Structure formats: structure tokens, C-alpha cells
């Protein structure tokens, strides 16, 4: 699967109906792929989404000597012949999530050179919290113009605490701790469900991990074994489609999800007046005749996730009255609002973190730019509810995290096509 430079063209105004299967979680799969570095036996991952980020991460490992097979959403990884070399700087630079390779590579080889992962359009995204925690655990970290060198030092720190919570930082350090022959305590960890999906895999591989509140105690081993694990349903994809269903759906069922992972979203849905019905592993959602305005303030799990802030911002352009958004996690995640303004949305951007949205406004089709993964998906949904035609440049940003989105939405009745 290559990055296809293309755009989406959408003819809006069609109501959507039917069922959609939610993919496996991107942000679980990426870290579980990294875990395969910790064993010389096969790791088999099921329910892995076929999306660009996953393919690129697998490619980084392949270039370093790993054997990878990816069929029907099952990924088999054998890192027996993995070489101790720097992960491809170009691929690392294009995909920030690749930082989770540092922990397991360091545990396996004792030293890693890693180029700067770079920031992106949602903020500068430094890795200082990861580095501080590695240092606490006895790792020497140096930086030059090209990137970082991580080296297991002589000291063996056994305890670290994140001053501020970091999701991938937590996973990076869990991966490191699981691969070394000692017990490590990590405090103030992230509690995202994907973190626990990774912990399950590491336990199956032989690590002992006790997570109590925000503290994890990990007894690792340099001799972990192979294992099979299944990625949880992608709650970020599910949230995107749930919000789509709430503004463009005549009745949509989302299958293969864990409704409990989206409690903060359901709470907002109740407040806004959106009808939904939860089952064991699915949710049915209908568009109400009237949406109430609300306030969104993003936070770490179990709070309202930053990734669902853009589609929610779109939804609030359709609510009756004044809504308020506060983005607390990233410095620059309101850029999509400027694109919505081009469609006629009435929005006052107060600063990089806050905006007021006034609704309801009938959106008009426009030529738009997909800025990042979640903003791109948001504009795509905006196109579905707008009058007339919308085009969205940068479809590859959306392909990073949503598998075959145009086919899956077409089945629900959307008029959307990809053009080169
Ligand atoms: C994860 O990013 C997700 N990525 C993001 O999803 C998600 O938006 C984000 O968590 C939500 O918190 C993956 O899981 C691969 P953080 P992550 O470390 O781990 C700052 C998507 O589209 N920070 O919790 O990078 C950072 O800049 C992606 O699927 C530091 O300052 O997020 C940010 O402002 C986008 N120093 C905040 O903390 C550090 O060392 C939270 O970052 C680390 C983070």
C-alpha cells in the first residue's frame, strides 16, 4: 500500500443509513508491533487495520531485517534477524508514533540512534517526557543535529514518574521495562485503553505487569516469548463515525467496538440530545431533529479525547446556539475551524486553544485542505452534510488512520469518490 496522493470529492446532502464495522485500533496496533522487537519468536496480531501508519511502521522493521506477513488484518512479525541499526530517518520523520520503537530497541540492543521524530500540524510535540523517564531508568541520552542516541548506562534506575502524562511516553517506557531483567516502577502513567491492550500482549509474552491506579510495576525479561493478541476496536474511528451518524445518519450501527471506551463522548451525546443505544459491542445512533449546544474541554483518558474535538467542533456548527471548545492537550489543533469557516460556519477562534461556535449553519461545499488525520476526517464529514460539492486535498492524511474510508461510507449511502 503506497501513499496515494489524491483528493476526495463529495456531493453532500445524502442521509446515511446502515451498519459500519469499526477497524482495529491504530494506536494499539502501532505499539503492539513495536513489542515484537522484544522477542525472537513470532508475534501474531489480529484485527490490525490496513492503514498507512501501520504499513510504514512495518516497513521500518522490515528494513531492519524483520520478517513480516500481513494478510486479512492479521500481522505476523518475526524479528529474529533484526539488525541493531538506526530506524529509517525518513520514515521516522514522517510518522511521529515511530518513537515507540526506542524503548524496545534499547532493551534489545542496549543502544539506539534515532533521528528527530519532528512535530506536526497539531503542535511541536517534543519527547522530553520520554527522555526524562529513560534517564531516570539509567539510560544515557545525547542529542545532536541529526537526532538522539540512547545508551543503557551502567546505572540501572528502577523508578520513574512522568511529571505530566504522556500516552506514547507511557508505552515507550513500558516496552523498555518489559524487555529488561529487573523490576521497574513507572508512576503517573496514561490510562488509555490502548495502553492496557499493550500490557495484555506484554503479559502474554511473559512480562509481569501490575497496574494500580496510575502506577505500573513491571518485571521484565530479555527472554520474552512470542504471543498472539487482538487489537481492540478503534475508539477514535468509532467516535468520528458516531459524530457523523449524529449529524448525517438516519440510523447507523457501529459494530466491533467497546462502548465503555467512549463514555466521555456518550455523556456529551446525552447533553446535546443525540439518541443512541449501546449493546455489548455495538452502538446504534440516530440524528435528532435538534442539537443542543455545549462546551468541550479536552483531557487525558477518561476525559474527552483531543482526537474527537475536531469532529465535535463540526457537529456544534449544527447545534442551536453558542458552543465553546477548549483544546488542552495540543497547541495547534483548531486549524480545521478555518476550513469550516470557508464552508460558511460561524466560528470565533479566540486563540490557539479556544473557540466559540454559533449554530446552526447550513454549510456550503468548498475546496478544502486536510491538515491532519482527524481534521481531514472531520472535513470529509462536513462535505457529507454540506450543500453542493466539496473537495478535500490530502486524502493520504486520512488514509493514515482510516481504512478504505470512501468505500465504507459509500455503502452507507455517501456520494464520495477519490480522484488522483
Ligand atoms: C497520542 O499521541 C496519540 N498517538 C494521538 O493520536 C493522540 O492525539 C494523543 O496521544 C492524545 O493525547 C498515538 O497513540 C500514536 P502525548 P502522543 O504524548 O502520545 C506533549 C492520532 O491521530 N508532550 O500524550 O504523542 C505533547 O506535545 C494521534 O491518532 C510533551 O510536551 O501524545 C502534547 O501536547 C494524533 N513532551 C501532550 O504532551 C513529551 O515528551 C500530550 O502528548 C510528550 C508529550
Coordinates of C-alpha atoms and ligand atoms in Angstrom, one line a residue:
X1 CA 0.0 0.0 0.0
X2 CA 1.5 3.3 -1.2
X3 CA 0.6 6.7 0.0
X4 CA -1.8 7.8 -2.8
X5 CA -1.6 11.5 -3.5
X6 CA -5.2 12.1 -4.2
X7 CA -8.2 14.1 -3.1
X8 CA -11.8 13.2 -2.1
X9 CA -14.7 14.7 -3.9
X10 CA -18.0 14.6 -2.1
X11 CA -21.5 15.6 -3.2
X12 CA -23.2 16.5 0.0
X13 CA -26.8 16.3 1.3
X14 CA -27.3 12.5 1.3
X15 CA -28.5 11.0 4.6
X16 CA -26.6 7.9 5.6
X17 CA -28.1 4.6 6.9
X18 CA -26.9 1.1 7.7
X19 CA -24.0 -0.6 9.6
X20 CA -20.3 0.0 9.6
X21 CA -17.6 -2.2 11.0
X22 CA -15.0 -0.4 13.1
X23 CA -11.4 -1.3 12.4
X24 CA -8.8 -2.4 14.9
X25 CA -7.2 0.5 16.8
X26 CA -4.3 2.2 15.0
X27 CA -3.0 3.5 18.3
X28 CA -2.9 0.0 19.8
X29 CA -1.5 -1.8 16.7
X30 CA 1.5 0.6 16.4
X31 CA 2.7 -0.1 20.0
X32 CA 2.0 -3.9 19.7
X33 CA 4.0 -4.0 16.5
X34 CA 6.9 -2.4 18.5
X35 CA 6.5 -5.1 21.2
X36 CA 7.6 -7.7 18.6
X37 CA 11.2 -6.4 18.9
X38 CA 11.3 -7.8 22.4
X39 CA 11.2 -11.5 21.3
X40 CA 12.9 -13.7 18.8
X41 CA 9.7 -15.7 18.4
X42 CA 6.7 -14.8 16.2
X43 CA 4.2 -12.2 17.4
X44 CA 0.8 -12.6 15.8
X45 CA -1.5 -9.6 15.9
X46 CA -5.2 -9.9 14.9
X47 CA -7.6 -7.1 13.9
X48 CA -4.8 -4.9 12.7
X49 CA -6.1 -2.0 10.5
X50 CA -4.7 -1.8 6.9
X51 CA -3.7 1.8 7.1
X52 CA -0.7 3.9 6.1
X53 CA 0.8 4.3 9.5
X54 CA 0.8 0.6 10.2
X55 CA 2.3 -0.2 6.8
X56 CA 5.0 2.4 7.3
X57 CA 5.9 1.1 10.8
X58 CA 6.1 -2.5 9.5
X59 CA 8.3 -1.2 6.7
X60 CA 10.7 0.4 9.2
X61 CA 11.1 -3.0 10.9
X62 CA 11.4 -4.8 7.6
X63 CA 14.2 -2.6 6.5
X64 CA 16.0 -3.5 9.8
X65 CA 15.7 -7.3 9.0
X66 CA 12.3 -8.3 10.4
X67 CA 10.1 -10.8 8.5
X68 CA 6.5 -9.5 8.2
X69 CA 3.4 -11.1 6.7
X70 CA 0.1 -9.0 6.6
X71 CA -3.0 -10.9 5.5
X72 CA -6.6 -10.2 6.2
X73 CA -5.9 -7.9 9.1
X74 CA -3.5 -10.5 10.8
X75 CA 0.0 -9.3 11.1
X76 CA 2.8 -11.9 11.8
X77 CA 6.1 -10.4 12.8
X78 CA 9.4 -12.3 13.3
X79 CA 12.2 -10.1 14.5
X80 CA 14.8 -12.9 14.9
X81 CA 17.2 -11.4 12.4
X82 CA 16.6 -7.7 13.4
X83 CA 19.8 -5.7 13.0
X84 CA 20.9 -3.1 15.5
X85 CA 20.7 -0.2 13.2
X86 CA 19.1 3.2 13.1
X87 CA 15.4 3.1 12.0
X88 CA 15.0 4.8 8.6
X89 CA 15.1 8.5 9.3
X90 CA 12.8 9.4 6.5
X91 CA 10.0 7.1 7.7
X92 CA 10.7 8.1 11.3
X93 CA 10.4 11.8 10.3
X94 CA 7.1 11.2 8.6
X95 CA 5.5 9.4 11.4
X96 CA 5.8 10.5 15.0
X97 CA 4.3 7.4 16.5
X98 CA 7.5 5.6 15.5
X99 CA 9.1 6.9 18.8
X100 CA 7.7 3.8 20.5
X101 CA 10.4 1.8 18.7
X102 CA 13.0 3.4 21.0
X103 CA 12.1 1.5 24.2
X104 CA 12.1 -2.0 22.8
X105 CA 15.2 -1.4 20.6
X106 CA 17.0 -0.1 23.6
X107 CA 16.0 -3.1 25.7
X108 CA 17.1 -5.5 23.0
X109 CA 20.3 -3.9 21.7
X110 CA 21.5 -1.6 24.6
X111 CA 21.9 1.4 22.2
X112 CA 19.7 3.2 19.7
X113 CA 20.3 6.0 17.3
X114 CA 17.0 7.7 16.5
X115 CA 16.5 10.7 14.2
X116 CA 14.3 13.6 15.3
X117 CA 10.7 12.5 15.0
X118 CA 9.7 16.0 14.3
X119 CA 6.5 17.9 15.1
X120 CA 3.4 18.1 13.0
X121 CA 0.5 20.3 12.2
X122 CA -1.2 19.8 15.6
X123 CA 1.8 21.0 17.6
X124 CA 5.6 20.8 18.1
X125 CA 5.2 17.5 20.1
X126 CA 8.6 17.2 21.8
X127 CA 9.7 13.9 23.5
X128 CA 11.3 15.4 26.6
X129 CA 9.0 13.4 28.9
X130 CA 10.1 10.1 27.3
X131 CA 13.8 11.2 27.6
X132 CA 13.5 12.2 31.3
X133 CA 12.0 8.8 32.1
X134 CA 14.7 6.9 30.2
X135 CA 17.3 8.9 32.1
X136 CA 15.7 8.1 35.4
X137 CA 16.0 4.4 34.5
X138 CA 19.7 4.7 33.9
X139 CA 19.7 5.4 30.1
X140 CA 22.2 8.0 28.8
X141 CA 20.6 10.2 26.2
X142 CA 22.5 12.6 24.0
X143 CA 21.2 14.8 21.2
X144 CA 22.8 16.3 18.1
X145 CA 21.5 18.0 14.9
X146 CA 20.5 14.6 13.4
X147 CA 18.7 13.2 16.4
X148 CA 19.2 11.2 19.7
X149 CA 21.5 8.4 20.9
X150 CA 20.1 6.3 23.7
X151 CA 22.5 4.1 25.6
X152 CA 21.9 1.8 28.5
X153 CA 24.2 3.3 31.1
X154 CA 26.0 1.4 33.9
X155 CA 23.4 2.6 36.5
X156 CA 20.1 0.7 36.5
X157 CA 17.4 3.1 37.7
X158 CA 14.3 1.3 38.7
X159 CA 11.8 4.0 39.3
X160 CA 10.4 7.0 37.2
X161 CA 7.5 9.3 37.4
X162 CA 6.1 11.3 34.5
X163 CA 5.7 15.0 35.6
X164 CA 2.9 15.3 33.0
X165 CA 1.0 12.4 31.5
X166 CA 2.1 11.2 28.1
X167 CA 0.3 8.4 26.2
X168 CA 3.1 7.1 23.9
X169 CA 5.7 8.0 26.6
X170 CA 4.0 5.6 28.9
X171 CA 4.0 2.9 26.2
X172 CA 7.6 3.6 25.2
X173 CA 8.7 3.1 28.8
X174 CA 6.5 0.0 29.4
X175 CA 8.1 -1.6 26.3
X176 CA 11.6 -0.8 27.6
X177 CA 10.9 -2.1 31.1
X178 CA 9.2 -5.3 29.8
X179 CA 12.4 -6.2 28.0
X180 CA 14.9 -5.8 30.8
X181 CA 15.7 -8.3 33.5
X182 CA 14.6 -6.3 36.5
X183 CA 11.6 -4.7 38.2
X184 CA 10.7 -1.1 37.2
X185 CA 8.1 1.2 38.6
X186 CA 6.5 3.9 36.4
X187 CA 4.3 6.5 38.0
X188 CA 1.7 8.8 36.6
X189 CA 1.1 6.6 33.6
X190 CA -1.6 7.2 30.9
X191 CA -4.7 5.1 31.2
X192 CA -5.9 4.9 27.6
X193 CA -7.5 1.6 26.8
X194 CA -4.8 1.0 24.1
X195 CA -2.1 1.1 26.9
X196 CA -3.9 -1.9 28.5
X197 CA -4.1 -3.7 25.1
X198 CA -0.3 -3.4 25.0
X199 CA 0.0 -4.5 28.6
X200 CA -2.1 -7.6 27.8
X201 CA 0.3 -8.5 24.9
X202 CA 3.4 -7.9 27.1
X203 CA 2.0 -10.2 29.8
X204 CA 1.3 -12.9 27.2
X205 CA 4.9 -12.6 26.1
X206 CA 6.0 -13.3 29.7
X207 CA 6.4 -9.9 31.4
X208 CA 4.7 -9.4 34.8
X209 CA 2.9 -6.1 35.0
X210 CA 0.8 -4.8 37.8
X211 CA -1.1 -1.6 37.1
X212 CA -2.8 0.1 40.1
X213 CA -4.2 3.5 39.5
X214 CA -1.6 5.5 37.7
X215 CA 1.3 3.3 38.8
X216 CA 2.7 0.3 36.8
X217 CA 5.2 -2.2 38.3
X218 CA 6.9 -4.2 35.5
X219 CA 9.1 -7.3 36.0
X220 CA 10.6 -7.7 32.6
X221 CA 12.8 -10.3 30.9
X222 CA 15.3 -10.3 28.0
X223 CA 13.9 -13.7 27.1
X224 CA 10.2 -12.8 26.3
X225 CA 8.3 -15.3 24.1
X226 CA 6.1 -15.0 21.1
X227 CA 2.4 -14.4 21.5
X228 CA -0.9 -13.8 19.8
X229 CA -3.1 -10.8 20.7
X230 CA -6.0 -8.9 19.2
X231 CA -6.2 -5.1 18.8
X232 CA -9.2 -3.5 20.4
X233 CA -11.7 -1.7 18.2
X234 CA -10.6 1.8 17.3
X235 CA -12.4 4.2 19.6
X236 CA -11.2 7.2 17.7
X237 CA -12.5 5.9 14.4
X238 CA -15.7 4.9 16.2
X239 CA -16.1 8.4 17.7
X240 CA -15.6 10.0 14.2
X241 CA -18.3 7.8 12.7
X242 CA -20.6 8.2 15.8
X243 CA -20.5 12.0 15.3
X244 CA -21.1 11.6 11.6
X245 CA -24.1 9.4 12.5
X246 CA -25.4 12.2 14.8
X247 CA -25.4 14.8 12.1
X248 CA -25.9 12.8 8.9
X249 CA -27.4 9.5 9.9
X250 CA -30.9 8.2 9.5
X251 CA -29.9 5.2 11.8
X252 CA -26.3 3.9 11.8
X253 CA -24.9 1.0 13.8
X254 CA -21.2 0.9 14.6
X255 CA -20.0 -2.7 15.1
X256 CA -17.0 -4.2 16.8
X257 CA -16.4 -1.5 19.4
X258 CA -16.3 -1.4 23.2
X259 CA -18.9 1.2 24.1
X260 CA -17.3 1.7 27.6
X261 CA -14.2 3.2 26.0
X262 CA -16.3 6.2 24.7
X263 CA -18.0 7.2 28.0
X264 CA -17.0 10.8 27.7
X265 CA -18.5 11.0 24.2
X266 CA -21.7 9.4 25.3
X267 CA -22.0 11.9 28.1
X268 CA -21.8 14.7 25.6
X269 CA -24.2 13.0 23.3
X270 CA -26.8 12.9 26.1
X271 CA -26.2 16.6 26.8
X272 CA -26.6 17.5 23.2
X273 CA -29.7 15.4 22.7
X274 CA -28.4 12.7 20.4
X275 CA -30.3 9.4 20.5
X276 CA -28.1 6.3 20.8
X277 CA -28.4 2.7 22.1
X278 CA -25.5 0.7 23.3
X279 CA -25.2 -3.0 23.0
X280 CA -22.3 -5.3 24.1
X281 CA -20.0 -4.5 21.1
X282 CA -22.1 -2.1 19.0
X283 CA -23.9 1.2 19.2
X284 CA -26.9 2.4 17.2
X285 CA -27.1 6.2 16.6
X286 CA -29.8 8.4 15.0
X287 CA -29.7 12.1 14.1
X288 CA -32.1 14.1 16.3
X289 CA -34.3 16.9 14.9
X290 CA -32.5 19.4 17.1
X291 CA -29.0 19.5 18.6
X292 CA -28.3 21.5 21.8
X293 CA -25.0 23.5 22.2
X294 CA -22.4 22.5 24.7
X295 CA -18.8 23.0 26.0
X296 CA -16.0 20.7 25.1
X297 CA -12.8 20.7 27.1
X298 CA -10.2 18.0 26.1
X299 CA -8.3 15.9 28.6
X300 CA -6.4 12.6 29.0
X301 CA -8.5 9.4 29.3
X302 CA -11.1 9.0 30.7
X303 CA -11.8 12.7 29.8
X304 CA -12.9 14.0 26.4
X305 CA -10.2 12.9 23.9
X306 CA -8.5 15.6 21.8
X307 CA -8.8 13.4 18.7
X308 CA -12.6 13.7 18.8
X309 CA -12.5 17.5 19.3
X310 CA -12.4 18.3 15.6
X311 CA -15.5 16.2 14.6
X312 CA -17.3 17.5 17.6
X313 CA -16.5 21.1 16.5
X314 CA -18.1 20.3 13.2
X315 CA -21.2 18.8 15.0
X316 CA -21.5 22.0 17.1
X317 CA -21.9 24.1 13.9
X318 CA -25.2 22.3 13.6
X319 CA -26.3 22.9 17.2
X320 CA -28.8 25.6 18.1
X321 CA -26.9 28.3 20.0
X322 CA -23.4 29.1 21.2
X323 CA -20.9 26.4 22.0
X324 CA -17.4 26.6 23.3
X325 CA -14.3 24.5 22.7
X326 CA -11.2 24.3 24.7
X327 CA -8.3 22.2 23.5
X328 CA -6.0 21.4 26.4
X329 CA -3.7 18.7 25.0
X330 CA -2.2 20.1 21.8
X331 CA -1.0 23.6 20.9
X332 CA -2.5 23.8 17.5
X333 CA -5.5 21.6 17.0
X334 CA -8.1 24.2 15.9
X335 CA -6.8 24.7 12.3
X336 CA -9.7 22.8 10.9
X337 CA -12.1 25.5 12.1
X338 CA -10.6 27.9 9.4
X339 CA -11.6 25.3 6.8
X340 CA -15.1 25.1 8.3
X341 CA -15.3 28.9 8.1
X342 CA -14.7 28.6 4.3
X343 CA -17.9 26.5 4.2
X344 CA -19.9 29.3 6.0
X345 CA -19.6 28.1 9.6
X346 CA -19.9 30.9 12.1
X347 CA -16.9 30.5 14.4
X348 CA -14.8 32.8 16.5
X349 CA -11.3 31.5 17.1
X350 CA -10.3 33.1 20.3
X351 CA -6.7 31.8 20.4
X352 CA -4.8 28.5 19.6
X353 CA -6.7 26.8 22.3
X354 CA -10.2 28.2 22.4
X355 CA -13.1 28.9 20.0
X356 CA -16.8 29.8 20.1
X357 CA -19.1 28.2 17.6
X358 CA -22.5 29.6 16.7
X359 CA -25.2 27.4 15.1
X360 CA -27.0 26.0 13.3
X361 CA -25.5 26.9 10.0
X362 CA -26.1 25.2 6.7
X363 CA -22.7 24.5 5.3
X364 CA -21.8 25.0 1.7
X365 CA -19.4 22.9 -0.4
X366 CA -15.9 24.2 -0.7
X367 CA -12.4 23.3 -1.8
X368 CA -10.6 22.3 1.4
X369 CA -7.2 21.1 2.6
X370 CA -7.0 18.1 5.0
X371 CA -4.4 19.3 7.6
X372 CA -4.0 16.1 9.6
X373 CA -5.7 12.8 10.2
X374 CA -8.6 13.8 12.4
X375 CA -9.1 17.2 10.8
X376 CA -9.2 15.5 7.4
X377 CA -11.9 13.1 8.5
X378 CA -13.8 16.0 10.0
X379 CA -13.8 17.9 6.7
X380 CA -14.9 14.8 4.9
X381 CA -18.0 14.6 7.1
X382 CA -18.5 18.3 6.7
X383 CA -18.7 17.6 3.0
X384 CA -21.3 15.0 3.5
X385 CA -23.7 17.4 5.2
X386 CA -22.9 20.5 3.0
X387 CA -24.9 21.7 0.1
X388 CA -23.2 21.1 -3.2
X389 CA -19.7 19.7 -3.9
X390 CA -16.7 19.6 -1.5
X391 CA -13.2 18.6 -2.5
X392 CA -10.6 17.7 0.1
X393 CA -6.9 17.8 -0.9
X394 CA -4.5 15.5 1.0
X395 CA -6.6 12.3 1.1
X396 CA -3.4 10.5 2.2
X397 CA -3.6 12.2 5.6
X398 CA -7.0 10.5 6.1
X399 CA -5.6 7.1 4.9
X400 CA -3.0 7.3 7.7
X401 CA -5.8 6.2 10.1
X402 CA -9.0 5.3 8.3
X403 CA -9.0 2.1 6.1
X404 CA -10.9 2.5 2.8
X405 CA -13.0 5.3 4.1
X406 CA -14.6 6.1 0.8
X407 CA -15.8 2.5 0.2
X408 CA -17.1 2.1 3.7
X409 CA -19.1 5.4 3.6
X410 CA -20.4 4.8 0.1
X411 CA -22.1 1.6 1.5
X412 CA -23.9 3.8 3.9
X413 CA -25.2 6.0 1.0
X414 CA -22.5 8.7 0.8
X415 CA -21.6 10.1 -2.6
X416 CA -17.8 10.2 -2.3
X417 CA -15.0 9.4 -4.6
X418 CA -11.3 9.5 -4.7
X419 CA -9.6 11.3 -7.6
X420 CA -5.9 11.4 -8.5
Ligands
LIG1 C1 -1.1 10.1 21.4 O1 -0.1 10.9 21.0 C2 -1.8 9.6 20.2 N1 -0.9 9.0 19.3 C3 -2.5 10.8 19.5 O2 -3.2 10.3 18.4 C4 -3.5 11.4 20.5 O3 -4.0 12.6 19.9 C5 -2.7 11.8 21.7 O4 -2.0 10.7 22.3 C6 -3.7 12.3 22.8 O5 -3.1 12.5 24.0 C7 -0.6 7.7 19.4 O6 -1.0 7.0 20.3 C8 0.3 7.2 18.4 P1 1.1 12.6 24.4 P2 1.1 11.3 21.9 O7 2.5 12.1 24.5 O8 1.4 10.0 22.7 C9 3.1 16.9 25.0 C10 -3.8 10.2 16.1 O9 -4.1 10.9 15.2 N2 4.3 16.2 25.2 O10 0.1 12.1 25.4 O11 2.2 11.8 21.1 C11 2.6 16.8 23.5 O12 3.3 17.7 22.7 C12 -2.8 10.7 17.1 O13 -4.1 9.0 16.2 C13 5.5 16.8 25.6 O14 5.5 18.1 25.7 O15 0.5 12.3 22.9 C14 1.1 17.0 23.7 O16 0.9 18.4 23.6 C15 -2.6 12.2 16.9 N3 6.6 16.1 25.8 C16 0.8 16.4 25.0 O17 2.0 16.4 25.7 C17 6.6 14.8 25.7 O18 7.7 14.2 25.9 C18 0.2 15.0 25.0 O19 1.1 14.2 24.3 C19 5.5 14.1 25.3 C20 4.3 14.8 25.1

